[in-house]
XYZ file of C-alpha atoms in Angstrom:
607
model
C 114.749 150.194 15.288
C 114.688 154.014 15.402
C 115.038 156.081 18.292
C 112.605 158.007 17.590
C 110.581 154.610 17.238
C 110.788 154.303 20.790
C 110.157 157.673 22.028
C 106.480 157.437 19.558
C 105.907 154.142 21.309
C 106.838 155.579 25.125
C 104.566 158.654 24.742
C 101.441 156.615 23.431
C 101.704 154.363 26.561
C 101.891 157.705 28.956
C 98.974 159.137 27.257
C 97.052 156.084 27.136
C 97.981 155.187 31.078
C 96.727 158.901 32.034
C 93.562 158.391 30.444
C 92.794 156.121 33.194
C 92.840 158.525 35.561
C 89.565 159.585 37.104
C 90.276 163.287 36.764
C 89.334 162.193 32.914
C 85.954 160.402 34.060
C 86.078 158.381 30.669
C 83.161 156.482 30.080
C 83.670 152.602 31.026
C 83.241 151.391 27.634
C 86.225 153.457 26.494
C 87.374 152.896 30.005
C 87.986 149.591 29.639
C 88.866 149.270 25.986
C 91.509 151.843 26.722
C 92.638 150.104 29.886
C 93.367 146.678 28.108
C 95.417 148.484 24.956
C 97.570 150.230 27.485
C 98.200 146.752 29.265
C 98.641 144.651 26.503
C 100.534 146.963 23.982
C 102.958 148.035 26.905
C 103.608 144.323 27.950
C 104.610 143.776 24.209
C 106.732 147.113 23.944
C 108.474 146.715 26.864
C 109.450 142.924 26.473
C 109.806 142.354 22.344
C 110.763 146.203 21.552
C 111.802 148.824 24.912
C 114.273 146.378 26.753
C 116.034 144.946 23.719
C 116.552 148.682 22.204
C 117.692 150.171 25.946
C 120.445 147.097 25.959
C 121.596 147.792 22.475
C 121.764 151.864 23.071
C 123.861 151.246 26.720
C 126.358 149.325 25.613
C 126.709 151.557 21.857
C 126.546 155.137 23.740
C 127.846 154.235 27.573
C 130.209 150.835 26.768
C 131.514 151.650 23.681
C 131.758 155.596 22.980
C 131.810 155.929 26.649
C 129.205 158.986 26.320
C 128.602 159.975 30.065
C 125.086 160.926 30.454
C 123.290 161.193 33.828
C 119.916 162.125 32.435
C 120.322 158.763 30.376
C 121.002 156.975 33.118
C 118.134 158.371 34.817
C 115.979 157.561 32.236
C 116.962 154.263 32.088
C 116.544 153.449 35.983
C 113.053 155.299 35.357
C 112.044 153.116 32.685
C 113.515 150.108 34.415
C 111.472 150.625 37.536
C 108.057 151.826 35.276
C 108.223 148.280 33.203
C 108.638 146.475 36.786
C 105.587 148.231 38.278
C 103.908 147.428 35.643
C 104.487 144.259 35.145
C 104.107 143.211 39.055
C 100.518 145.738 38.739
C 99.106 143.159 36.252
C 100.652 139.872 37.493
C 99.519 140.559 41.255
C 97.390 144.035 41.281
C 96.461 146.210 43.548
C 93.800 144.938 45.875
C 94.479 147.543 49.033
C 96.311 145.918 51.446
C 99.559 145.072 49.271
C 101.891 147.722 50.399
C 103.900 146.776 47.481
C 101.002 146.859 45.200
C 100.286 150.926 46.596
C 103.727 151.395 45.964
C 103.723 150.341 42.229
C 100.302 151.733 41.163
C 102.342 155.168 42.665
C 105.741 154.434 41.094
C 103.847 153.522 37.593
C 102.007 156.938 38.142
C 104.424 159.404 39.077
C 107.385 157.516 37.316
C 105.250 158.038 33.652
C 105.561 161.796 34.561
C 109.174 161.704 35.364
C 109.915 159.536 32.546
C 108.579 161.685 29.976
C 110.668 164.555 31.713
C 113.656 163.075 31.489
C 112.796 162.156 27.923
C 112.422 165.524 26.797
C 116.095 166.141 28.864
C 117.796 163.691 26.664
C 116.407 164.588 23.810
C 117.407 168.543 24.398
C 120.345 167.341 26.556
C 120.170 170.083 29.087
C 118.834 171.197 32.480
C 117.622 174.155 33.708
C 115.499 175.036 36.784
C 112.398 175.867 34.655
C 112.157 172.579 33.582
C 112.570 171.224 37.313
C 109.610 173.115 38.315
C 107.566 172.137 35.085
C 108.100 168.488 36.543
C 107.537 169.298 40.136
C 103.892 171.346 38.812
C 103.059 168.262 37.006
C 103.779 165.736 40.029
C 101.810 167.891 42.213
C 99.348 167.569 39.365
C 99.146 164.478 39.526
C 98.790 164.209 43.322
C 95.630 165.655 43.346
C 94.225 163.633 40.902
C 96.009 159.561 42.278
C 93.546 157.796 39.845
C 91.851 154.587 41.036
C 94.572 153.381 43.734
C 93.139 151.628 47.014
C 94.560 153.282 50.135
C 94.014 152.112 54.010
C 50.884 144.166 43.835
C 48.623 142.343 41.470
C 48.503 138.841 42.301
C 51.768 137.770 41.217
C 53.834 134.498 41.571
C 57.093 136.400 41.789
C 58.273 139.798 41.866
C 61.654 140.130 39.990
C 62.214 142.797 37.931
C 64.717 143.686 36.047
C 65.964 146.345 33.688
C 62.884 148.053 32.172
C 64.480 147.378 28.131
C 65.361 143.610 28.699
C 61.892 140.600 28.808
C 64.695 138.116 29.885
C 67.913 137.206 30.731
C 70.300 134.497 29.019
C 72.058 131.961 30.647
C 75.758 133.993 30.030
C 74.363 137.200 31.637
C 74.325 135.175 35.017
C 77.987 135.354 35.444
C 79.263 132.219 37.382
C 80.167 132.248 41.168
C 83.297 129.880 40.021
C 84.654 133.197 38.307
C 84.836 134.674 41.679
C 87.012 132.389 43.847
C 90.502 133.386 42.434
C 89.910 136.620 44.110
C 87.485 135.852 46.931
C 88.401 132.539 47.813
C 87.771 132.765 51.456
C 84.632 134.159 50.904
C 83.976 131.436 48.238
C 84.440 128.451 50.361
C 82.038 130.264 53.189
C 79.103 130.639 50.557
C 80.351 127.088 48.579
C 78.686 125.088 51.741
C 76.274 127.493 52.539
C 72.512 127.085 51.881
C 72.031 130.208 49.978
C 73.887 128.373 47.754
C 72.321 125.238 48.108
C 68.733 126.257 47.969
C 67.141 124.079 44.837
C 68.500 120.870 43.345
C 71.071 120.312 45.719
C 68.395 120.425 48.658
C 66.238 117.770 48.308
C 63.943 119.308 50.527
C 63.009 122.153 48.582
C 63.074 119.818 45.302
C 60.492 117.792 46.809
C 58.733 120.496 48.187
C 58.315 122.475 44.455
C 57.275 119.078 42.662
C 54.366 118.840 45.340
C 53.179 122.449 44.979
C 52.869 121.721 41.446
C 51.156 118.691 41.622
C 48.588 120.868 44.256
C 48.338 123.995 42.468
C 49.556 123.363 38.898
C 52.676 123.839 37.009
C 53.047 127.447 37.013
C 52.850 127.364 40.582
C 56.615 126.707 41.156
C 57.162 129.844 39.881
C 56.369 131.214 43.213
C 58.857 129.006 44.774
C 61.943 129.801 42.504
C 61.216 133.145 42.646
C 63.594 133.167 46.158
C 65.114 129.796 45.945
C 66.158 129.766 41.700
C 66.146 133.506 40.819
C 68.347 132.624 37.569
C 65.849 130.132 36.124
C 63.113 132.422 36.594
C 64.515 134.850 34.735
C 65.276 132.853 31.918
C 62.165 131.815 31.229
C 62.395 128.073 32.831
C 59.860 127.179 34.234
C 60.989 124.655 36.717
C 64.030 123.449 38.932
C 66.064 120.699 37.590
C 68.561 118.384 39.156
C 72.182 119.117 38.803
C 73.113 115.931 36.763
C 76.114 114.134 36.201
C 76.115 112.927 32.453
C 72.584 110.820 33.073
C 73.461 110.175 36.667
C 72.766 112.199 39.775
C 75.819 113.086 41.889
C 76.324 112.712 45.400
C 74.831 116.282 45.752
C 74.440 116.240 49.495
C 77.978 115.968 50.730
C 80.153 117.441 47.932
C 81.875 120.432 49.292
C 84.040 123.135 48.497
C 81.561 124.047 45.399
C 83.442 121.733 43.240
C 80.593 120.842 40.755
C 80.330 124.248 39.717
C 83.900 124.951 39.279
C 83.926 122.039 36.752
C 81.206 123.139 35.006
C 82.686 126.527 34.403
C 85.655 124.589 32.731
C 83.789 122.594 30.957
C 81.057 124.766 29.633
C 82.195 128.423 30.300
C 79.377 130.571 31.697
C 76.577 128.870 29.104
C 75.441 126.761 31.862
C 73.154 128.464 33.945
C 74.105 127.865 38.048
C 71.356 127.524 39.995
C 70.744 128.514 43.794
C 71.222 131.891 45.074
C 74.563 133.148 43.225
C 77.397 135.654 43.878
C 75.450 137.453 41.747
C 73.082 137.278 42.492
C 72.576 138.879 46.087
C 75.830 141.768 44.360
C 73.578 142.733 41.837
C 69.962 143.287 43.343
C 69.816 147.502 43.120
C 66.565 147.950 45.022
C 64.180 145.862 47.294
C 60.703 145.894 48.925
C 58.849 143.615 51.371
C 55.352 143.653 49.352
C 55.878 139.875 48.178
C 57.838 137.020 47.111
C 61.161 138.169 45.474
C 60.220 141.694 45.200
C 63.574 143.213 44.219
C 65.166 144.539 41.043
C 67.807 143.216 39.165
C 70.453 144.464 37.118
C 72.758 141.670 35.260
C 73.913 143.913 32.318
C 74.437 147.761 33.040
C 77.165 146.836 35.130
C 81.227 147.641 33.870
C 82.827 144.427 32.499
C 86.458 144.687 31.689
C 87.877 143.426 28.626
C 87.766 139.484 28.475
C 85.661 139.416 31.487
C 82.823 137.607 29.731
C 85.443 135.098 27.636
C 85.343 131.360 28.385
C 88.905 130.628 27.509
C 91.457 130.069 30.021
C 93.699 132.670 28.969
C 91.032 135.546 28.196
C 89.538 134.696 31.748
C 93.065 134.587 33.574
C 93.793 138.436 31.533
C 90.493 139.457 32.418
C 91.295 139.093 36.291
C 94.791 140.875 36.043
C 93.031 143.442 34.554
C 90.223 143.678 37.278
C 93.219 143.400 39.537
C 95.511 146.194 38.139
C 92.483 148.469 38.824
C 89.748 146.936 41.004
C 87.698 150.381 41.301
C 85.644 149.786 39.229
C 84.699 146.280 39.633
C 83.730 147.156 43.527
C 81.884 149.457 42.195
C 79.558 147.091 40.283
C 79.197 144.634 43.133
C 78.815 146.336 46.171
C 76.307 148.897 47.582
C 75.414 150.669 50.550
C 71.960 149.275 50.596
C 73.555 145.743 51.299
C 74.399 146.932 55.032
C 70.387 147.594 55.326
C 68.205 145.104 57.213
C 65.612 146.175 54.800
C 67.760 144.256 52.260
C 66.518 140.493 53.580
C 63.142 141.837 53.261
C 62.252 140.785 49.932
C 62.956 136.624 50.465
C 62.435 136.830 54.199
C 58.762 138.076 54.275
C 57.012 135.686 52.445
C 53.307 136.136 51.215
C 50.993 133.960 49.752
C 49.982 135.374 46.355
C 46.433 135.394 46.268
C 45.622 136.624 49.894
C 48.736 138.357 50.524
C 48.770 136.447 54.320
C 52.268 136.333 55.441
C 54.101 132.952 55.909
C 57.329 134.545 57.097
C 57.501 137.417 58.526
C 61.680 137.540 59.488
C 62.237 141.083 58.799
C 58.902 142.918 59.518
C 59.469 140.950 62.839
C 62.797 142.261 63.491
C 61.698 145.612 62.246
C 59.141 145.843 65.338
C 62.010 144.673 67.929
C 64.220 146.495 70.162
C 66.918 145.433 67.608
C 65.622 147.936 65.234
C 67.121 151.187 67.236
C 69.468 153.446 65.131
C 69.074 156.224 67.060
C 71.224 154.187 69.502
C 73.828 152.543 68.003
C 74.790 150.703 71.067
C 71.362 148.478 71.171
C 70.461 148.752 67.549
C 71.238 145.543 65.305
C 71.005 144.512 61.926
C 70.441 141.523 60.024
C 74.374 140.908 59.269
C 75.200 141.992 62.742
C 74.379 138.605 63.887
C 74.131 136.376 60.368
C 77.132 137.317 58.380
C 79.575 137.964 61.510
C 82.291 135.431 62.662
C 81.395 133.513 66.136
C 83.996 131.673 68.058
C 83.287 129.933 71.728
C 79.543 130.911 71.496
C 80.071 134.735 71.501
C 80.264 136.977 68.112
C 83.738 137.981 67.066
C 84.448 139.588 64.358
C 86.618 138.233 61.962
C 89.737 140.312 61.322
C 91.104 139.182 57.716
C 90.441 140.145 53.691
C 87.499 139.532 51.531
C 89.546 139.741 49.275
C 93.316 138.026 48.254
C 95.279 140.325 48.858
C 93.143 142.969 50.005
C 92.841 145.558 52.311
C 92.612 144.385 56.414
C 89.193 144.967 57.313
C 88.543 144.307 61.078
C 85.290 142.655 60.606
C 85.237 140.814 57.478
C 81.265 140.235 56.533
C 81.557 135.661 56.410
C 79.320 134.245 54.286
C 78.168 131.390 55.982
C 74.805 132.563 56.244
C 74.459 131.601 59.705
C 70.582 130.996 60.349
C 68.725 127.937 61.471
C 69.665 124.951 59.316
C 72.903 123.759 60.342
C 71.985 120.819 58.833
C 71.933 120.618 55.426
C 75.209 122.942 55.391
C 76.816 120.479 57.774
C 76.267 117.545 55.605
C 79.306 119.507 53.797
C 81.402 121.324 55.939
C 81.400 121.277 59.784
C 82.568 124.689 59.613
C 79.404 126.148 58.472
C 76.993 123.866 60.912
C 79.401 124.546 63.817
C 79.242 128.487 63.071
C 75.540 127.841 62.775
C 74.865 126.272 65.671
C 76.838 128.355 68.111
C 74.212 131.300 66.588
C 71.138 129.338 67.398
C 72.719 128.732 71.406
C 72.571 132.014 71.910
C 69.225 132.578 71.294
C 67.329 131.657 74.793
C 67.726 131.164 78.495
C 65.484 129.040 80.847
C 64.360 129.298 84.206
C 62.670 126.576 86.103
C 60.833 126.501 89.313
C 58.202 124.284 91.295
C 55.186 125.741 93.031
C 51.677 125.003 94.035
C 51.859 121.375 92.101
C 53.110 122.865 89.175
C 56.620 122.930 86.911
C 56.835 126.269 85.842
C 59.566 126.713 83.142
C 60.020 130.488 81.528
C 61.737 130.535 78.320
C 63.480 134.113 77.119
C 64.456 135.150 73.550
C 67.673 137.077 74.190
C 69.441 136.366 71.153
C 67.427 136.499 68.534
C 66.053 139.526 66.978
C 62.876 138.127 65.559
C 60.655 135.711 67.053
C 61.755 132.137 68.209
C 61.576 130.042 65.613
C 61.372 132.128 62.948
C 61.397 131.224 58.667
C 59.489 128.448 57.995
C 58.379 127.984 61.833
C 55.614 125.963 60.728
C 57.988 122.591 60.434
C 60.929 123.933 62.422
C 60.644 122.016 66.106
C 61.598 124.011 68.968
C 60.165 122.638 72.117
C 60.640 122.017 76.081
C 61.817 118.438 77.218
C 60.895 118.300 80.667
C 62.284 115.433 83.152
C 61.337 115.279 86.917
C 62.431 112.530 88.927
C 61.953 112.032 93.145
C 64.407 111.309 95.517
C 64.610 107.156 94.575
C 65.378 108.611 91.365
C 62.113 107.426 89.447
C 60.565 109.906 87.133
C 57.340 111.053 88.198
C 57.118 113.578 85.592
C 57.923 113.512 81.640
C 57.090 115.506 78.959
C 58.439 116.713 75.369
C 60.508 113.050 74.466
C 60.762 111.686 71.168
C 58.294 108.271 70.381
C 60.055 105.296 68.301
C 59.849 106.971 65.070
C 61.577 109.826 65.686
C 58.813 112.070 66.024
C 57.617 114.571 69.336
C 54.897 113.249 71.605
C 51.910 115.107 71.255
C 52.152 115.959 75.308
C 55.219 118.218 74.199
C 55.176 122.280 74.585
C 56.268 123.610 71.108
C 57.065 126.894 69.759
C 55.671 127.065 66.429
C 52.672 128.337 63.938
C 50.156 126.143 63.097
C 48.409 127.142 59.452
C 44.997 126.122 58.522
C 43.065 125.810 55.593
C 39.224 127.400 55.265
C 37.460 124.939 57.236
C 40.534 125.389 59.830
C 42.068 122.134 59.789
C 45.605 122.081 60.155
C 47.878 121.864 56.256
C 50.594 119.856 57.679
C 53.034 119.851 54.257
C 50.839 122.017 51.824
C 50.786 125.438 53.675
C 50.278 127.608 50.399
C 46.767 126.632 51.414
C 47.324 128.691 54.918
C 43.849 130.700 55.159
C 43.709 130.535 59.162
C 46.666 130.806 61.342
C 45.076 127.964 64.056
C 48.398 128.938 66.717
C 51.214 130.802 67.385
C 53.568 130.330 70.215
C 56.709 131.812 69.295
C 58.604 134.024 71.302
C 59.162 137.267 69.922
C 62.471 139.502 70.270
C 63.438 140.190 74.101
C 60.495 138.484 75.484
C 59.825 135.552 77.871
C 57.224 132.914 77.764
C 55.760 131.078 80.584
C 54.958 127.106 80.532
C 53.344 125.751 82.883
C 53.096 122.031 83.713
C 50.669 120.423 86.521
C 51.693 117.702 88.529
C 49.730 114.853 88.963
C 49.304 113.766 92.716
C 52.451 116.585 93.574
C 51.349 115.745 97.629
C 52.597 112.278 97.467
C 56.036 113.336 95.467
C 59.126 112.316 97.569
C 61.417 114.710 98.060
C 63.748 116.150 97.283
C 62.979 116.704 93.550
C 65.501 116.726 90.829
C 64.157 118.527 87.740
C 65.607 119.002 84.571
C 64.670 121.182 81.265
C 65.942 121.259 77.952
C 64.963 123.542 74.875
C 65.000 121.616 71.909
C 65.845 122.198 68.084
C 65.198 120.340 64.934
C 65.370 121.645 61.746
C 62.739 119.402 60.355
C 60.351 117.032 61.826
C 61.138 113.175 61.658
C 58.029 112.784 59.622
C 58.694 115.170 57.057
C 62.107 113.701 56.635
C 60.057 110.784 56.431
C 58.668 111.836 53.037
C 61.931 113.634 51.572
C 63.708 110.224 52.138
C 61.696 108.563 49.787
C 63.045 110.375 47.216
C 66.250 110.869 48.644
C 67.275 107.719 50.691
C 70.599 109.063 50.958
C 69.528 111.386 53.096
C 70.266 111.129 57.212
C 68.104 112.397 59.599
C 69.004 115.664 61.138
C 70.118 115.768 64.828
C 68.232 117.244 67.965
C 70.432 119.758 68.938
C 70.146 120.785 72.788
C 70.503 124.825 72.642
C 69.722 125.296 76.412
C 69.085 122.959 79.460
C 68.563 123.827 83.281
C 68.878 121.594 86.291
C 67.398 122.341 89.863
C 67.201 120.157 93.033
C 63.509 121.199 94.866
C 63.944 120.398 98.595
C-alpha cells in the first residue's frame, strides 16, 4: 500500500468528519448519510488499512533505518489517540454526562486538525512558526464552532391530525417503544408498567368498555374511544382494538411486567407489528395540541431525522443505528423532545374529554386545573404544572425529585421527569410492579385532610383538597369512589353511629357521602356504565382545587348518647366500583378486585 494511499484515505475522513459540524448546517438527509460513511469507512481504514500500514512504516523508517523523526512520532501518537476516540465515540457515545465521552468527541475534533498539520509537516519535513500559528488559527477555529457535543369542530369522533400530505400512517412509521430501552432503560421500565402504556388490550377495562359502546352506538363509535386510548390504530385505518395474542392464545396480560411482550415482538417481527397503547412515540412526537375535543393534537411520525439503519429490523443494522444516534445524539433530542411538553396545556387534548355530538364535557382535568390557584406563573413559588406533581419522583409521601439520567449514560439532571404516570389507578399498574402503585398511591395521600367535630346532634366532618390541583376525584369521576366512612361509638364502646361501609358484595351502602358526578340521560335518569349518553349532569360533589367541603351527619336520639364519644373518619378510594368489576370479570375472571385504599382518617374523643 502507498503512502500516499494513506494520506488520500486520512484527508477524506477529516473532510467528511468536519462536515458534521453545525457551522456547515448540512441538511439531515446528507447529514446522516454523511455521518454513517465517515463512521463506517473510518472503522474499516483504521482497522484493515491505517494500523497495519503505521506498524509496517515504524519499524521500516524508526527500527530499521533508524530515521529519527519527531513530527512522525507525533503523528503517530495523534493518529493513535484519533482511532481510539473514535472508536470508544461509536462503541459508547456521547450522551452528556460521560466525561470521557466529552473528552473524545473533543480529542476526535481538535486531534483531526492537528493530525492533518502534522501531516502536511511530514510530508514537507520542516517547521516553522507560520505554520504553528496556521494550526493554532484553525484550533481556535474550530472552538467556536464544537459541533454537536453535549456539555453540563364538526362533530367528530376523534381529532388526530397529522401531516397535511399523508391520509394514513403504516404500521413501520410507529416506531416501537422496545427500540428505546437500550438508551432509556430507566425510563422504559417506569412507562413498561405504567397505564399510559397499558391503556387498550392489556386493560380489560377499557376492552370491555369499547366493545359495549359499540354494541350502544355502532361500530364506528369506538373510534371515539381509541382516539386517546389506541392513537396508532386509529391512524392506520383499524377500526377497532384487538387483544394482544399469543399464537391463538391470550397471555397473562395483566401481570406481565417489565414490557416484555413487546420486546419480543420487536425481535420477532421488527417494527411491522403495530404496538398498541399510548407509545414512546407517541406522547415525543405530538407537535401541537388543543382542548376542543377528544384527541385533538397533531402528529408528526415522518418529518422527523432518522439516522442511517434507524428504521432496519436486523440486529446488527439496529445495534449500528444506536452507536450512531449515540456518537451524536443532537439530533435525535431534537426530534423527540419539545418545549411544549413542559406545558400543562399539553394533557389538554386526552384529559378534557367531550362528547361528540353535544360537545358536554366528561372530563374536565386540565380546564379544571387551569381555573385553580395551581395555574399562577406569575409566581413561580405557588404556580404548578401537570408534571410538577405526575411525572416527579415521591418518596415517604412528600415529592422529591429524582436526581439521576434519562438517559444511559447521560447528563445528571437533578430532577429527572419518571414516567410512572402517577394519577389515580394504582391498580391496574400495581397488578405489575409495586413500584408504580406504591409511587401512585403516595400521590393520591396527599391529596386531602379531614377535620371532624360534634355539635348540636350532628357529626360534622370537613374534607379539604390540598393536594390536588383539580377537583377531587377527577378523570372518569363518574365510577371512581371517593367517599367518607364514618364510625361513632359511646363510651361501652357500641356504635351508635355508622355510615359509608361496604355491604356483602363489595359495593358502598347507599347511606354513604360520595364525591363524584352523577350523568344522566334526557329524561334524567342516571347512565350508570353507558355515560356517552350523559345529556344532564344529575350531581356533582367534588371538591375542587384548595377548597373544603362540609358533611354533615345528624344523630339520631344524640340526648341519650353516653359519653364520652369516640368518633372516627376515614376518606375512602376505589378505583372502580365492586359492581363494575362485577361486569369486567366476566370477561376477565382473572381479574382481582381492586383494594380500598384509606388516603386519610381522623380520630377524636367528644367528652
Amino acid at each position: 500500500m502507498k503512502a500516499v494511499h494513506m494520506k488520500i484515505y486520512i484527508i477524506f475522513m477529516f473532510l467528511s468528519g468536519i462536515l458534521q459540524l453545525s457551522f456547515f448546517n448540512l441538511d439531515w438527509e446528507y447529514f446522516r448519510m454523511v455521518q454513517a460513511v465517515h463512521i463506517l469507512s473510518s472503522a474499516f481504514v483504521a482497522v484493515v488499512l491505517l494500523i497495519p500500514y503505521v506498524n509496517r512504516h515504524t519499524y521500516e523508517y524508526m527500527i530499521v533505518k533508524k530515521v529519527n523523526s519527531i513530527s512522525g512520532v507525533m503523528l503517530g501518537l495523534t493518529l493513535f489517540l484519533i482511532i481510539l476516540s473514535g472508536f470508544y465515540l461509536f462503541l459508547v457515545g456521547n450522551p452528556g454526562s460521560d466525561k470521557l465521552g466529552i473528552l473524545s468527541y473533543y480529542i476526535h475534533l481538535f486531534g483531526s486538525f492537528v493530525l492533518l498539520f502534522l501531516l502536511f509537516l511530514h510530508i514537507r519535513k520542516r517547521v516553522d512558526s507560520s505554520k504553528a500559528s496556521l494550526v493554532a488559527a484553525i484550533l481556535m477555529f474550530s472552538a467556536i464552532y464544537p459541533g454537536n457535543a453535549y456539555s453540563d369542530t364538526a362533530e367528530k369522533l376523534t381529532l388526530i391530525e397529522i401531516e397535511k400530505d399523508l391520509d394514513r400512517y403504516h404500521n413501520e412509521d410507529w416506531t416501537s417503544s422496545a427500540k428505546c430501552k437500550s438508551c432509556h432503560e430507566d425510563i422504559f421500565n417506569q412507562w413498561a408498567d405504567s397505564n399510559h402504556r397499558h391503556l387498550v388490550g392489556t386493560n380489560p377495562y377499557y376492552m370491555v368498555m369499547e366493545n359495549l359502546a359499540s354494541e350502544d352506538m355502532g361500530e364506528e363509535f369506538r373510534q371515539w374511544c381509541m382516539g386517546c386510548h389506541n392513537p396508532s390504530a386509529v391512524t392506520t385505518m383499524q377500526t377497532r382494538t384487538t387483544h394482544d395474542m399469543d399464537g391463538n392464545n391470550m397471555p397473562n396480560i395483566l401481570f406481565e411486567s417489565g414490557g416484555q411482550s413487546l420486546v419480543d415482538a420487536l425481535k420477532v417481527h421488527g417494527n411491522t407489528r403495530l404496538e398498541q397503547g399510548v407509545s414512546c412515540i407517541t406522547c415525543h412526537r405530538i407537535t401541537k395540541v388543543e382542548s376542543k375535543g377528544n384527541a385533538s393534537y397533531t402528529l408528526d411520525l415522518t418529518n422527523r431525522k432518522k439516522y442511517v439503519f434507524e428504521e432496519s429490523n436486523t440486529d446488527v443494522a439496529r445495534w449500528l443505528s444506536e452507536k450512531f444516534i449515540n456518537a451524536n445524539p443532537t439530533a435525535h433530542k431534537e426530534s423527540y423532545s419539545k418545549e411544549i411538553y413542559k406545558e400543562s396545556a399539553y394533557c389538554a387534548s386526552c384529559h378534557d374529554e367531550f362528547l361528540p355530538d353535544s360537545k358536554r364535557a366528561v372530563v374536565s382535568t386540565f380546564k379544571e386545573w387551569e381555573k385553580s390557584p395551581y395555574n399562577n406563573p406569575k409566581d413561580k413559588t405557588k404556580h404548578k404544572s401537570c408534571i410538577d406533581c405526575h411525572m416527579t419522583y415521591m418518596k415517604d409521601g412528600k415529592f422529591s425529585p429524582l436526581k439521576g439520567t434519562s438517559t444511559t449514560g447521560g447528563v445528571i439532571k437533578e430532577d429527572v421527569k419518571v414516567h410512572y404516570f402517577s394519577g389515580a389507578n394504582h391498580f391496574l399498574s400495581g397488578l405489575r410492579n409495586k413500584t408504580n402503585e406504591d409511587q401512585t398511591i403516595q400521590l393520591l395521600k396527599t391529596s386531602a385532610e379531614l377535620d371532624i367535630d360534634i355539635k348540636d346532634g350532628q357529626i360534622i366532618v370537613g374534607v379539604k383538597n390540598v393536594g390536588a390541583g383539580h377537583h377531587l376525584p377527577t378523570g372518569a369521576s363518574d365510577f371512581r369512589e371517593l367517599w367518607l366512612d364514618v364510625t361513632l361509638k359511646d363510651a361501652d364502646s357500641n356504635t351508635v353511629f355508622s355510615s359509608g361501609k361496604l355491604n356483602d358484595k363489595g359495593n358502598i351502602g347507599s347511606d354513604a357521602r360520595k364525591f363524584m358526578k352523577v350523568f344522566g340521560d334526557e329524561n334524567a335518569k342516571p347512565v350508570g356504565l353507558l355515560f356517552w349518553r350523559y345529556k344532564i349532569l344529575l350531581s356533582d360533589t367534588r371538591i375542587p382545587a384548595k377548597e373544603r367541603r362540609e358533611e354533615v351527619f345528624s344523630l339520631p336520639h344524640a340526648e341519650n348518647l353516653k359519653y364520652p364519644l369516640k368518633l372516627e373518619v376515614k376518606l375512602n378510594f376505589r378505583i372502580y366500583p365492586q359492581w363494575i368489576t362485577d361486569i369486567v370479570k366476566r370477561a376477565y375472571p382473572q381479574l382481582p378486585d381492586p383494594p380500598v385504599v384509606l388516603l386519610e382518617e381522623s380520630q377524636k374523643e367528644f367528652k
